[in-house]
Amino acid sequence: MSREPELPALWSHDPHVHLRFRTGDKVGDIETDATPGFIGSKSDAPVLQAERSMRLGELQEKLYANSRAGDTRSVLLILQGMDTAGKGGIVKHVVGAANPQGVKYTSFGKPTAEELAHHYLWRIRNALPTPGHIGVFDRSHYEDVLVVRVHNLVPPDVWGARYDEINAFEREIVDSGTSIVKVAMFVSLQEQKRRLAERLERPDKYWKYNPADIDERLLWPQYEQAYQAVLDRTSTDYAPWHVVPCDRKWYSRLAITELLIEALKRLNMSWPPPDFDVKAEKKRLANA
Ligand code: AMP
Ligand code: MG
Protein backbone atom coordinates (compact mmCIF):
# COMPACT_ATOMS: atom_id res chain seq x y z
CA MET A 1 0.00 0.00 0.00
CA SER A 2 1.47 3.36 -0.96
CA ARG A 3 2.06 5.84 1.84
CA GLU A 4 1.03 9.41 1.38
CA PRO A 5 4.36 11.27 1.38
CA GLU A 6 3.10 13.78 3.91
CA LEU A 7 1.52 11.32 6.32
CA PRO A 8 3.25 11.43 9.75
CA ALA A 9 5.53 8.52 10.61
CA LEU A 10 3.13 7.34 13.32
CA TRP A 11 0.74 6.02 10.67
CA SER A 12 1.59 2.77 8.90
CA HIS A 13 -1.33 3.17 6.48
CA ASP A 14 -3.27 6.10 5.05
CA PRO A 15 -6.52 6.30 7.00
CA HIS A 16 -8.41 7.24 3.85
CA VAL A 17 -7.43 3.95 2.24
CA HIS A 18 -7.34 1.79 5.35
CA LEU A 19 -10.65 2.89 6.86
CA ARG A 20 -12.59 2.90 3.62
CA PHE A 21 -15.58 0.57 3.64
CA ARG A 22 -15.12 -2.45 1.40
CA THR A 23 -17.81 -4.64 -0.11
CA GLY A 24 -18.41 -7.52 2.28
CA ASP A 25 -17.29 -5.64 5.44
CA LYS A 26 -19.68 -6.31 8.30
CA VAL A 27 -20.69 -3.80 10.94
CA GLY A 28 -20.78 -6.63 13.46
CA ASP A 29 -17.08 -7.30 12.88
CA ILE A 30 -15.85 -3.75 13.55
CA GLU A 31 -13.31 -3.67 16.38
CA THR A 32 -14.43 -0.45 17.95
CA ASP A 33 -11.47 -0.25 20.33
CA ALA A 34 -8.88 -0.79 17.60
CA THR A 35 -6.60 1.91 16.20
CA PRO A 36 -6.16 0.71 12.60
CA GLY A 37 -3.16 2.06 10.77
CA PHE A 38 -1.78 3.92 13.78
CA ILE A 39 1.52 2.71 15.19
CA GLY A 40 1.99 5.37 17.85
CA SER A 41 0.33 5.35 21.23
CA LYS A 42 -2.14 7.52 23.10
CA SER A 43 0.71 9.56 24.55
CA ASP A 44 1.72 10.60 21.01
CA ALA A 45 -1.73 11.90 20.25
CA PRO A 46 -1.74 15.43 21.74
CA VAL A 47 1.36 16.66 19.92
CA LEU A 48 0.42 14.96 16.66
CA GLN A 49 -3.15 16.25 16.85
CA ALA A 50 -1.93 19.81 17.37
CA GLU A 51 0.45 19.50 14.43
CA ARG A 52 -2.14 18.01 12.08
CA SER A 53 -4.82 20.46 13.16
CA MET A 54 -2.47 23.23 12.07
CA ARG A 55 -2.03 21.55 8.72
CA LEU A 56 -5.78 21.23 8.37
CA GLY A 57 -6.18 24.91 9.19
CA GLU A 58 -3.64 25.87 6.55
CA LEU A 59 -5.39 23.83 3.87
CA GLN A 60 -8.75 25.23 4.85
CA GLU A 61 -7.39 28.75 4.52
CA LYS A 62 -6.15 27.88 1.04
CA LEU A 63 -9.59 26.58 0.09
CA TYR A 64 -11.15 29.78 1.37
CA ALA A 65 -8.56 32.00 -0.31
CA ASN A 66 -9.11 30.28 -3.64
CA SER A 67 -12.85 30.79 -3.40
CA ARG A 68 -12.23 34.51 -3.09
CA ALA A 69 -10.41 34.21 -6.41
CA GLY A 70 -13.36 32.42 -8.05
CA ASP A 71 -12.79 28.75 -7.22
CA THR A 72 -16.21 27.25 -6.46
CA ARG A 73 -15.07 24.05 -4.77
CA SER A 74 -15.93 23.01 -1.22
CA VAL A 75 -15.72 20.01 1.09
CA LEU A 76 -18.53 18.29 2.99
CA LEU A 77 -17.83 16.16 6.07
CA ILE A 78 -20.74 13.88 6.93
CA LEU A 79 -20.65 12.44 10.46
CA GLN A 80 -22.99 9.57 11.26
CA GLY A 81 -23.03 7.57 14.46
CA MET A 82 -25.14 6.54 17.42
CA ASP A 83 -25.34 8.68 20.55
CA THR A 84 -22.00 9.01 22.35
CA ALA A 85 -20.00 7.96 19.27
CA GLY A 86 -18.24 11.32 19.53
CA LYS A 87 -19.71 13.41 16.72
CA GLY A 88 -19.74 16.47 18.95
CA GLY A 89 -16.12 15.91 19.90
CA ILE A 90 -15.10 15.80 16.25
CA VAL A 91 -16.86 19.07 15.64
CA LYS A 92 -15.25 20.66 18.69
CA HIS A 93 -11.73 19.28 18.44
CA VAL A 94 -11.16 18.57 14.75
CA VAL A 95 -13.29 21.12 12.95
CA GLY A 96 -12.85 23.53 15.86
CA ALA A 97 -9.21 23.95 14.85
CA ALA A 98 -10.29 25.51 11.57
CA ASN A 99 -11.20 29.15 11.03
CA PRO A 100 -14.95 29.54 11.74
CA GLN A 101 -15.14 31.91 8.78
CA GLY A 102 -14.67 28.96 6.45
CA VAL A 103 -16.87 26.40 8.23
CA LYS A 104 -20.58 25.78 7.82
CA TYR A 105 -21.81 23.52 10.60
CA THR A 106 -25.28 21.96 10.68
CA SER A 107 -26.73 19.40 13.06
CA PHE A 108 -29.81 17.50 11.98
CA GLY A 109 -32.31 16.55 14.64
CA LYS A 110 -35.90 15.45 14.45
CA PRO A 111 -37.38 17.31 11.48
CA THR A 112 -39.48 20.38 12.30
CA ALA A 113 -43.05 20.71 11.01
CA GLU A 114 -41.75 22.88 8.18
CA GLU A 115 -39.07 20.37 7.25
CA LEU A 116 -41.55 17.52 7.32
CA ALA A 117 -43.73 19.39 4.86
CA HIS A 118 -40.85 19.20 2.35
CA HIS A 119 -38.98 16.36 0.70
CA TYR A 120 -36.42 14.92 3.18
CA LEU A 121 -33.50 16.26 1.12
CA TRP A 122 -34.82 19.83 1.26
CA ARG A 123 -33.16 20.72 4.57
CA ILE A 124 -30.00 18.96 3.45
CA ARG A 125 -29.75 20.94 0.23
CA ASN A 126 -30.23 24.17 2.18
CA ALA A 127 -27.28 23.33 4.39
CA LEU A 128 -24.74 22.42 1.68
CA PRO A 129 -21.44 24.32 1.92
CA THR A 130 -20.95 27.36 -0.27
CA PRO A 131 -17.70 27.77 -2.29
CA GLY A 132 -14.55 27.76 -0.18
CA HIS A 133 -16.23 26.31 2.88
CA ILE A 134 -15.98 23.06 4.78
CA GLY A 135 -19.52 21.93 5.50
CA VAL A 136 -20.00 19.70 8.51
CA PHE A 137 -23.10 17.56 8.93
CA ASP A 138 -23.64 16.29 12.47
CA ARG A 139 -26.08 13.56 11.39
CA SER A 140 -27.46 13.92 7.89
CA HIS A 141 -29.83 12.60 5.22
CA TYR A 142 -28.71 9.15 6.35
CA GLU A 143 -31.04 9.50 9.35
CA ASP A 144 -33.79 9.12 6.75
CA VAL A 145 -32.70 5.51 6.21
CA LEU A 146 -31.55 4.89 9.82
CA VAL A 147 -33.86 6.20 12.54
CA VAL A 148 -36.67 6.38 9.99
CA ARG A 149 -36.19 2.75 9.01
CA VAL A 150 -35.75 1.45 12.55
CA HIS A 151 -38.86 3.27 13.81
CA ASN A 152 -40.99 2.67 10.71
CA LEU A 153 -41.57 6.40 10.34
CA VAL A 154 -42.41 5.84 6.66
CA PRO A 155 -43.37 2.62 4.84
CA PRO A 156 -40.56 0.29 3.67
CA ASP A 157 -41.07 1.07 -0.01
CA VAL A 158 -40.53 4.75 0.76
CA TRP A 159 -37.30 4.41 2.74
CA GLY A 160 -36.26 1.58 0.43
CA ALA A 161 -36.21 3.92 -2.54
CA ARG A 162 -33.98 6.40 -0.71
CA TYR A 163 -30.65 4.61 -1.10
CA ASP A 164 -30.59 5.11 -4.87
CA GLU A 165 -31.97 8.59 -4.45
CA ILE A 166 -29.20 9.48 -1.98
CA ASN A 167 -26.57 8.12 -4.38
CA ALA A 168 -27.94 10.27 -7.18
CA PHE A 169 -28.10 13.29 -4.87
CA GLU A 170 -24.48 12.86 -3.80
CA ARG A 171 -23.40 12.39 -7.42
CA GLU A 172 -24.94 15.75 -8.17
CA ILE A 173 -23.18 17.38 -5.20
CA VAL A 174 -19.80 15.95 -6.18
CA ASP A 175 -20.29 17.01 -9.81
CA SER A 176 -20.99 20.53 -8.66
CA GLY A 177 -17.55 20.71 -7.01
CA THR A 178 -18.10 19.54 -3.43
CA SER A 179 -15.87 16.71 -2.20
CA ILE A 180 -17.76 14.47 0.21
CA VAL A 181 -16.06 12.80 3.17
CA LYS A 182 -18.42 10.29 4.77
CA VAL A 183 -17.56 8.98 8.23
CA ALA A 184 -19.47 6.28 10.09
CA MET A 185 -18.46 6.34 13.74
CA PHE A 186 -18.87 3.21 15.87
CA VAL A 187 -18.57 2.66 19.63
CA SER A 188 -19.14 -0.61 21.46
CA LEU A 189 -22.30 -1.02 23.52
CA GLN A 190 -20.08 -1.27 26.59
CA GLU A 191 -18.30 2.01 25.87
CA GLN A 192 -21.62 3.65 25.03
CA LYS A 193 -22.95 2.59 28.43
CA ARG A 194 -19.89 4.08 30.12
CA ARG A 195 -20.32 7.37 28.29
CA LEU A 196 -24.04 7.56 29.04
CA ALA A 197 -23.32 6.79 32.71
CA GLU A 198 -20.82 9.64 32.76
CA ARG A 199 -23.46 11.99 31.42
CA LEU A 200 -25.67 11.00 34.34
CA GLU A 201 -22.88 11.54 36.87
CA ARG A 202 -21.77 14.98 35.77
CA PRO A 203 -23.92 18.10 35.93
CA ASP A 204 -21.82 19.60 33.13
CA LYS A 205 -22.88 16.67 30.91
CA TYR A 206 -26.60 16.49 31.70
CA TRP A 207 -27.30 18.65 28.66
CA LYS A 208 -25.97 15.90 26.41
CA TYR A 209 -28.19 13.25 27.99
CA ASN A 210 -31.52 12.35 26.49
CA PRO A 211 -33.66 9.62 28.11
CA ALA A 212 -34.51 8.42 24.59
CA ASP A 213 -30.84 7.48 24.09
CA ILE A 214 -31.51 4.34 26.14
CA ASP A 215 -34.43 3.37 23.92
CA GLU A 216 -32.20 3.74 20.86
CA ARG A 217 -29.46 1.74 22.54
CA LEU A 218 -31.88 -1.13 23.06
CA LEU A 219 -32.60 -1.06 19.33
CA TRP A 220 -28.95 -1.55 18.37
CA PRO A 221 -29.61 -4.87 16.55
CA GLN A 222 -32.02 -3.03 14.23
CA TYR A 223 -29.62 -0.10 13.89
CA GLU A 224 -26.79 -2.49 13.07
CA GLN A 225 -28.85 -3.81 10.16
CA ALA A 226 -29.75 -0.30 9.04
CA TYR A 227 -26.10 0.83 9.18
CA GLN A 228 -25.07 -2.25 7.24
CA ALA A 229 -27.57 -1.36 4.50
CA VAL A 230 -26.27 2.21 4.39
CA LEU A 231 -22.68 1.02 3.97
CA ASP A 232 -23.60 -1.71 1.47
CA ARG A 233 -25.78 0.51 -0.68
CA THR A 234 -24.34 4.04 -0.50
CA SER A 235 -20.58 3.61 -0.52
CA THR A 236 -19.73 4.79 -4.01
CA ASP A 237 -16.43 5.58 -5.70
CA TYR A 238 -17.33 9.27 -5.72
CA ALA A 239 -18.54 9.33 -2.10
CA PRO A 240 -17.16 6.31 -0.21
CA TRP A 241 -17.86 5.58 3.45
CA HIS A 242 -15.09 5.44 6.02
CA VAL A 243 -15.61 3.29 9.07
CA VAL A 244 -13.95 4.75 12.16
CA PRO A 245 -13.62 2.85 15.45
CA CYS A 246 -14.49 5.34 18.18
CA ASP A 247 -13.95 3.73 21.57
CA ARG A 248 -10.71 5.70 21.78
CA LYS A 249 -11.51 9.33 21.17
CA TRP A 250 -7.90 10.34 20.60
CA TYR A 251 -7.74 7.86 17.72
CA SER A 252 -11.01 8.82 16.03
CA ARG A 253 -9.99 12.48 16.15
CA LEU A 254 -6.59 11.82 14.63
CA ALA A 255 -8.10 9.58 11.94
CA ILE A 256 -10.84 11.99 10.91
CA THR A 257 -8.34 14.85 10.83
CA GLU A 258 -6.33 12.84 8.31
CA LEU A 259 -9.45 12.08 6.24
CA LEU A 260 -10.14 15.80 5.95
CA ILE A 261 -6.51 16.68 5.20
CA GLU A 262 -6.48 14.07 2.46
CA ALA A 263 -9.69 15.41 0.89
CA LEU A 264 -8.31 18.95 0.89
CA LYS A 265 -4.96 17.87 -0.51
CA ARG A 266 -6.71 16.12 -3.37
CA LEU A 267 -7.96 19.53 -4.49
CA ASN A 268 -4.37 20.32 -5.43
CA MET A 269 -4.55 23.95 -4.46
CA SER A 270 -1.91 26.61 -4.52
CA TRP A 271 -2.22 30.12 -3.11
CA PRO A 272 -4.14 32.31 -5.53
CA PRO A 273 -1.94 34.76 -7.43
CA PRO A 274 -2.36 38.47 -6.69
CA ASP A 275 -4.87 40.37 -8.79
CA PHE A 276 -2.75 43.50 -8.35
CA ASP A 277 0.82 44.54 -9.18
CA VAL A 278 2.80 43.63 -6.04
CA LYS A 279 5.82 45.77 -6.95
CA ALA A 280 3.69 48.79 -7.73
CA GLU A 281 1.73 48.37 -4.50
CA LYS A 282 4.95 48.17 -2.45
CA LYS A 283 6.07 51.42 -3.99
CA ARG A 284 2.73 53.09 -3.34
CA LEU A 285 2.74 51.86 0.27
CA ALA A 286 6.27 53.15 0.86
CA ASN A 287 5.13 56.59 -0.16
CA ALA A 288 1.76 56.53 1.52
P1 AMP B 1 -28.79 14.57 18.81
O1 AMP B 1 -27.88 14.43 17.63
O2 AMP B 1 -28.30 13.84 20.01
O3 AMP B 1 -29.10 16.00 19.10
O4 AMP B 1 -30.19 13.85 18.47
C1 AMP B 1 -30.90 14.18 17.34
C2 AMP B 1 -32.03 13.19 17.20
O5 AMP B 1 -32.77 13.52 16.04
C3 AMP B 1 -31.57 11.76 17.05
O6 AMP B 1 -32.30 10.92 17.89
C4 AMP B 1 -31.87 11.46 15.59
O7 AMP B 1 -32.15 10.11 15.34
C5 AMP B 1 -33.08 12.34 15.34
N1 AMP B 1 -33.24 12.61 13.89
C6 AMP B 1 -32.34 13.14 13.06
N2 AMP B 1 -32.82 13.17 11.79
C7 AMP B 1 -34.04 12.61 11.83
C8 AMP B 1 -35.02 12.33 10.85
N3 AMP B 1 -34.83 12.63 9.57
N4 AMP B 1 -36.17 11.75 11.25
C9 AMP B 1 -36.36 11.44 12.56
N5 AMP B 1 -35.47 11.68 13.53
C10 AMP B 1 -34.32 12.25 13.18
MG1 MG C 1 -27.88 12.84 21.61
Coordinates of C-alpha atoms and ligand atoms in Angstrom, one line a residue:
M1 CA 0.0 0.0 0.0
S2 CA 1.5 3.4 -1.0
R3 CA 2.1 5.8 1.8
E4 CA 1.0 9.4 1.4
P5 CA 4.4 11.3 1.4
E6 CA 3.1 13.8 3.9
L7 CA 1.5 11.3 6.3
P8 CA 3.2 11.4 9.7
A9 CA 5.5 8.5 10.6
L10 CA 3.1 7.3 13.3
W11 CA 0.7 6.0 10.7
S12 CA 1.6 2.8 8.9
H13 CA -1.3 3.2 6.5
D14 CA -3.3 6.1 5.1
P15 CA -6.5 6.3 7.0
H16 CA -8.4 7.2 3.9
V17 CA -7.4 3.9 2.2
H18 CA -7.3 1.8 5.3
L19 CA -10.6 2.9 6.9
R20 CA -12.6 2.9 3.6
F21 CA -15.6 0.6 3.6
R22 CA -15.1 -2.5 1.4
T23 CA -17.8 -4.6 -0.1
G24 CA -18.4 -7.5 2.3
D25 CA -17.3 -5.6 5.4
K26 CA -19.7 -6.3 8.3
V27 CA -20.7 -3.8 10.9
G28 CA -20.8 -6.6 13.5
D29 CA -17.1 -7.3 12.9
I30 CA -15.8 -3.8 13.6
E31 CA -13.3 -3.7 16.4
T32 CA -14.4 -0.5 18.0
D33 CA -11.5 -0.3 20.3
A34 CA -8.9 -0.8 17.6
T35 CA -6.6 1.9 16.2
P36 CA -6.2 0.7 12.6
G37 CA -3.2 2.1 10.8
F38 CA -1.8 3.9 13.8
I39 CA 1.5 2.7 15.2
G40 CA 2.0 5.4 17.8
S41 CA 0.3 5.4 21.2
K42 CA -2.1 7.5 23.1
S43 CA 0.7 9.6 24.5
D44 CA 1.7 10.6 21.0
A45 CA -1.7 11.9 20.3
P46 CA -1.7 15.4 21.7
V47 CA 1.4 16.7 19.9
L48 CA 0.4 15.0 16.7
Q49 CA -3.2 16.2 16.8
A50 CA -1.9 19.8 17.4
E51 CA 0.5 19.5 14.4
R52 CA -2.1 18.0 12.1
S53 CA -4.8 20.5 13.2
M54 CA -2.5 23.2 12.1
R55 CA -2.0 21.5 8.7
L56 CA -5.8 21.2 8.4
G57 CA -6.2 24.9 9.2
E58 CA -3.6 25.9 6.5
L59 CA -5.4 23.8 3.9
Q60 CA -8.8 25.2 4.9
E61 CA -7.4 28.8 4.5
K62 CA -6.2 27.9 1.0
L63 CA -9.6 26.6 0.1
Y64 CA -11.2 29.8 1.4
A65 CA -8.6 32.0 -0.3
N66 CA -9.1 30.3 -3.6
S67 CA -12.8 30.8 -3.4
R68 CA -12.2 34.5 -3.1
A69 CA -10.4 34.2 -6.4
G70 CA -13.4 32.4 -8.1
D71 CA -12.8 28.8 -7.2
T72 CA -16.2 27.3 -6.5
R73 CA -15.1 24.0 -4.8
S74 CA -15.9 23.0 -1.2
V75 CA -15.7 20.0 1.1
L76 CA -18.5 18.3 3.0
L77 CA -17.8 16.2 6.1
I78 CA -20.7 13.9 6.9
L79 CA -20.7 12.4 10.5
Q80 CA -23.0 9.6 11.3
G81 CA -23.0 7.6 14.5
M82 CA -25.1 6.5 17.4
D83 CA -25.3 8.7 20.6
T84 CA -22.0 9.0 22.4
A85 CA -20.0 8.0 19.3
G86 CA -18.2 11.3 19.5
K87 CA -19.7 13.4 16.7
G88 CA -19.7 16.5 19.0
G89 CA -16.1 15.9 19.9
I90 CA -15.1 15.8 16.2
V91 CA -16.9 19.1 15.6
K92 CA -15.2 20.7 18.7
H93 CA -11.7 19.3 18.4
V94 CA -11.2 18.6 14.8
V95 CA -13.3 21.1 13.0
G96 CA -12.9 23.5 15.9
A97 CA -9.2 24.0 14.8
A98 CA -10.3 25.5 11.6
N99 CA -11.2 29.2 11.0
P100 CA -14.9 29.5 11.7
Q101 CA -15.1 31.9 8.8
G102 CA -14.7 29.0 6.5
V103 CA -16.9 26.4 8.2
K104 CA -20.6 25.8 7.8
Y105 CA -21.8 23.5 10.6
T106 CA -25.3 22.0 10.7
S107 CA -26.7 19.4 13.1
F108 CA -29.8 17.5 12.0
G109 CA -32.3 16.5 14.6
K110 CA -35.9 15.4 14.5
P111 CA -37.4 17.3 11.5
T112 CA -39.5 20.4 12.3
A113 CA -43.1 20.7 11.0
E114 CA -41.8 22.9 8.2
E115 CA -39.1 20.4 7.3
L116 CA -41.6 17.5 7.3
A117 CA -43.7 19.4 4.9
H118 CA -40.9 19.2 2.3
H119 CA -39.0 16.4 0.7
Y120 CA -36.4 14.9 3.2
L121 CA -33.5 16.3 1.1
W122 CA -34.8 19.8 1.3
R123 CA -33.2 20.7 4.6
I124 CA -30.0 19.0 3.4
R125 CA -29.8 20.9 0.2
N126 CA -30.2 24.2 2.2
A127 CA -27.3 23.3 4.4
L128 CA -24.7 22.4 1.7
P129 CA -21.4 24.3 1.9
T130 CA -20.9 27.4 -0.3
P131 CA -17.7 27.8 -2.3
G132 CA -14.5 27.8 -0.2
H133 CA -16.2 26.3 2.9
I134 CA -16.0 23.1 4.8
G135 CA -19.5 21.9 5.5
V136 CA -20.0 19.7 8.5
F137 CA -23.1 17.6 8.9
D138 CA -23.6 16.3 12.5
R139 CA -26.1 13.6 11.4
S140 CA -27.5 13.9 7.9
H141 CA -29.8 12.6 5.2
Y142 CA -28.7 9.2 6.3
E143 CA -31.0 9.5 9.3
D144 CA -33.8 9.1 6.8
V145 CA -32.7 5.5 6.2
L146 CA -31.5 4.9 9.8
V147 CA -33.9 6.2 12.5
V148 CA -36.7 6.4 10.0
R149 CA -36.2 2.7 9.0
V150 CA -35.8 1.5 12.5
H151 CA -38.9 3.3 13.8
N152 CA -41.0 2.7 10.7
L153 CA -41.6 6.4 10.3
V154 CA -42.4 5.8 6.7
P155 CA -43.4 2.6 4.8
P156 CA -40.6 0.3 3.7
D157 CA -41.1 1.1 0.0
V158 CA -40.5 4.7 0.8
W159 CA -37.3 4.4 2.7
G160 CA -36.3 1.6 0.4
A161 CA -36.2 3.9 -2.5
R162 CA -34.0 6.4 -0.7
Y163 CA -30.6 4.6 -1.1
D164 CA -30.6 5.1 -4.9
E165 CA -32.0 8.6 -4.4
I166 CA -29.2 9.5 -2.0
N167 CA -26.6 8.1 -4.4
A168 CA -27.9 10.3 -7.2
F169 CA -28.1 13.3 -4.9
E170 CA -24.5 12.9 -3.8
R171 CA -23.4 12.4 -7.4
E172 CA -24.9 15.8 -8.2
I173 CA -23.2 17.4 -5.2
V174 CA -19.8 16.0 -6.2
D175 CA -20.3 17.0 -9.8
S176 CA -21.0 20.5 -8.7
G177 CA -17.6 20.7 -7.0
T178 CA -18.1 19.5 -3.4
S179 CA -15.9 16.7 -2.2
I180 CA -17.8 14.5 0.2
V181 CA -16.1 12.8 3.2
K182 CA -18.4 10.3 4.8
V183 CA -17.6 9.0 8.2
A184 CA -19.5 6.3 10.1
M185 CA -18.5 6.3 13.7
F186 CA -18.9 3.2 15.9
V187 CA -18.6 2.7 19.6
S188 CA -19.1 -0.6 21.5
L189 CA -22.3 -1.0 23.5
Q190 CA -20.1 -1.3 26.6
E191 CA -18.3 2.0 25.9
Q192 CA -21.6 3.7 25.0
K193 CA -22.9 2.6 28.4
R194 CA -19.9 4.1 30.1
R195 CA -20.3 7.4 28.3
L196 CA -24.0 7.6 29.0
A197 CA -23.3 6.8 32.7
E198 CA -20.8 9.6 32.8
R199 CA -23.5 12.0 31.4
L200 CA -25.7 11.0 34.3
E201 CA -22.9 11.5 36.9
R202 CA -21.8 15.0 35.8
P203 CA -23.9 18.1 35.9
D204 CA -21.8 19.6 33.1
K205 CA -22.9 16.7 30.9
Y206 CA -26.6 16.5 31.7
W207 CA -27.3 18.6 28.7
K208 CA -26.0 15.9 26.4
Y209 CA -28.2 13.2 28.0
N210 CA -31.5 12.4 26.5
P211 CA -33.7 9.6 28.1
A212 CA -34.5 8.4 24.6
D213 CA -30.8 7.5 24.1
I214 CA -31.5 4.3 26.1
D215 CA -34.4 3.4 23.9
E216 CA -32.2 3.7 20.9
R217 CA -29.5 1.7 22.5
L218 CA -31.9 -1.1 23.1
L219 CA -32.6 -1.1 19.3
W220 CA -28.9 -1.6 18.4
P221 CA -29.6 -4.9 16.5
Q222 CA -32.0 -3.0 14.2
Y223 CA -29.6 -0.1 13.9
E224 CA -26.8 -2.5 13.1
Q225 CA -28.9 -3.8 10.2
A226 CA -29.8 -0.3 9.0
Y227 CA -26.1 0.8 9.2
Q228 CA -25.1 -2.3 7.2
A229 CA -27.6 -1.4 4.5
V230 CA -26.3 2.2 4.4
L231 CA -22.7 1.0 4.0
D232 CA -23.6 -1.7 1.5
R233 CA -25.8 0.5 -0.7
T234 CA -24.3 4.0 -0.5
S235 CA -20.6 3.6 -0.5
T236 CA -19.7 4.8 -4.0
D237 CA -16.4 5.6 -5.7
Y238 CA -17.3 9.3 -5.7
A239 CA -18.5 9.3 -2.1
P240 CA -17.2 6.3 -0.2
W241 CA -17.9 5.6 3.4
H242 CA -15.1 5.4 6.0
V243 CA -15.6 3.3 9.1
V244 CA -13.9 4.7 12.2
P245 CA -13.6 2.8 15.5
C246 CA -14.5 5.3 18.2
D247 CA -14.0 3.7 21.6
R248 CA -10.7 5.7 21.8
K249 CA -11.5 9.3 21.2
W250 CA -7.9 10.3 20.6
Y251 CA -7.7 7.9 17.7
S252 CA -11.0 8.8 16.0
R253 CA -10.0 12.5 16.2
L254 CA -6.6 11.8 14.6
A255 CA -8.1 9.6 11.9
I256 CA -10.8 12.0 10.9
T257 CA -8.3 14.9 10.8
E258 CA -6.3 12.8 8.3
L259 CA -9.4 12.1 6.2
L260 CA -10.1 15.8 6.0
I261 CA -6.5 16.7 5.2
E262 CA -6.5 14.1 2.5
A263 CA -9.7 15.4 0.9
L264 CA -8.3 18.9 0.9
K265 CA -5.0 17.9 -0.5
R266 CA -6.7 16.1 -3.4
L267 CA -8.0 19.5 -4.5
N268 CA -4.4 20.3 -5.4
M269 CA -4.5 23.9 -4.5
S270 CA -1.9 26.6 -4.5
W271 CA -2.2 30.1 -3.1
P272 CA -4.1 32.3 -5.5
P273 CA -1.9 34.8 -7.4
P274 CA -2.4 38.5 -6.7
D275 CA -4.9 40.4 -8.8
F276 CA -2.8 43.5 -8.3
D277 CA 0.8 44.5 -9.2
V278 CA 2.8 43.6 -6.0
K279 CA 5.8 45.8 -7.0
A280 CA 3.7 48.8 -7.7
E281 CA 1.7 48.4 -4.5
K282 CA 4.9 48.2 -2.4
K283 CA 6.1 51.4 -4.0
R284 CA 2.7 53.1 -3.3
L285 CA 2.7 51.9 0.3
A286 CA 6.3 53.2 0.9
N287 CA 5.1 56.6 -0.2
A288 CA 1.8 56.5 1.5
Ligands
AMP1 P1 -28.8 14.6 18.8 O1 -27.9 14.4 17.6 O2 -28.3 13.8 20.0 O3 -29.1 16.0 19.1 O4 -30.2 13.8 18.5 C1 -30.9 14.2 17.3 C2 -32.0 13.2 17.2 O5 -32.8 13.5 16.0 C3 -31.6 11.8 17.0 O6 -32.3 10.9 17.9 C4 -31.9 11.5 15.6 O7 -32.2 10.1 15.3 C5 -33.1 12.3 15.3 N1 -33.2 12.6 13.9 C6 -32.3 13.1 13.1 N2 -32.8 13.2 11.8 C7 -34.0 12.6 11.8 C8 -35.0 12.3 10.8 N3 -34.8 12.6 9.6 N4 -36.2 11.8 11.3 C9 -36.4 11.4 12.6 N5 -35.5 11.7 13.5 C10 -34.3 12.3 13.2
MG2 MG -27.9 12.8 21.6

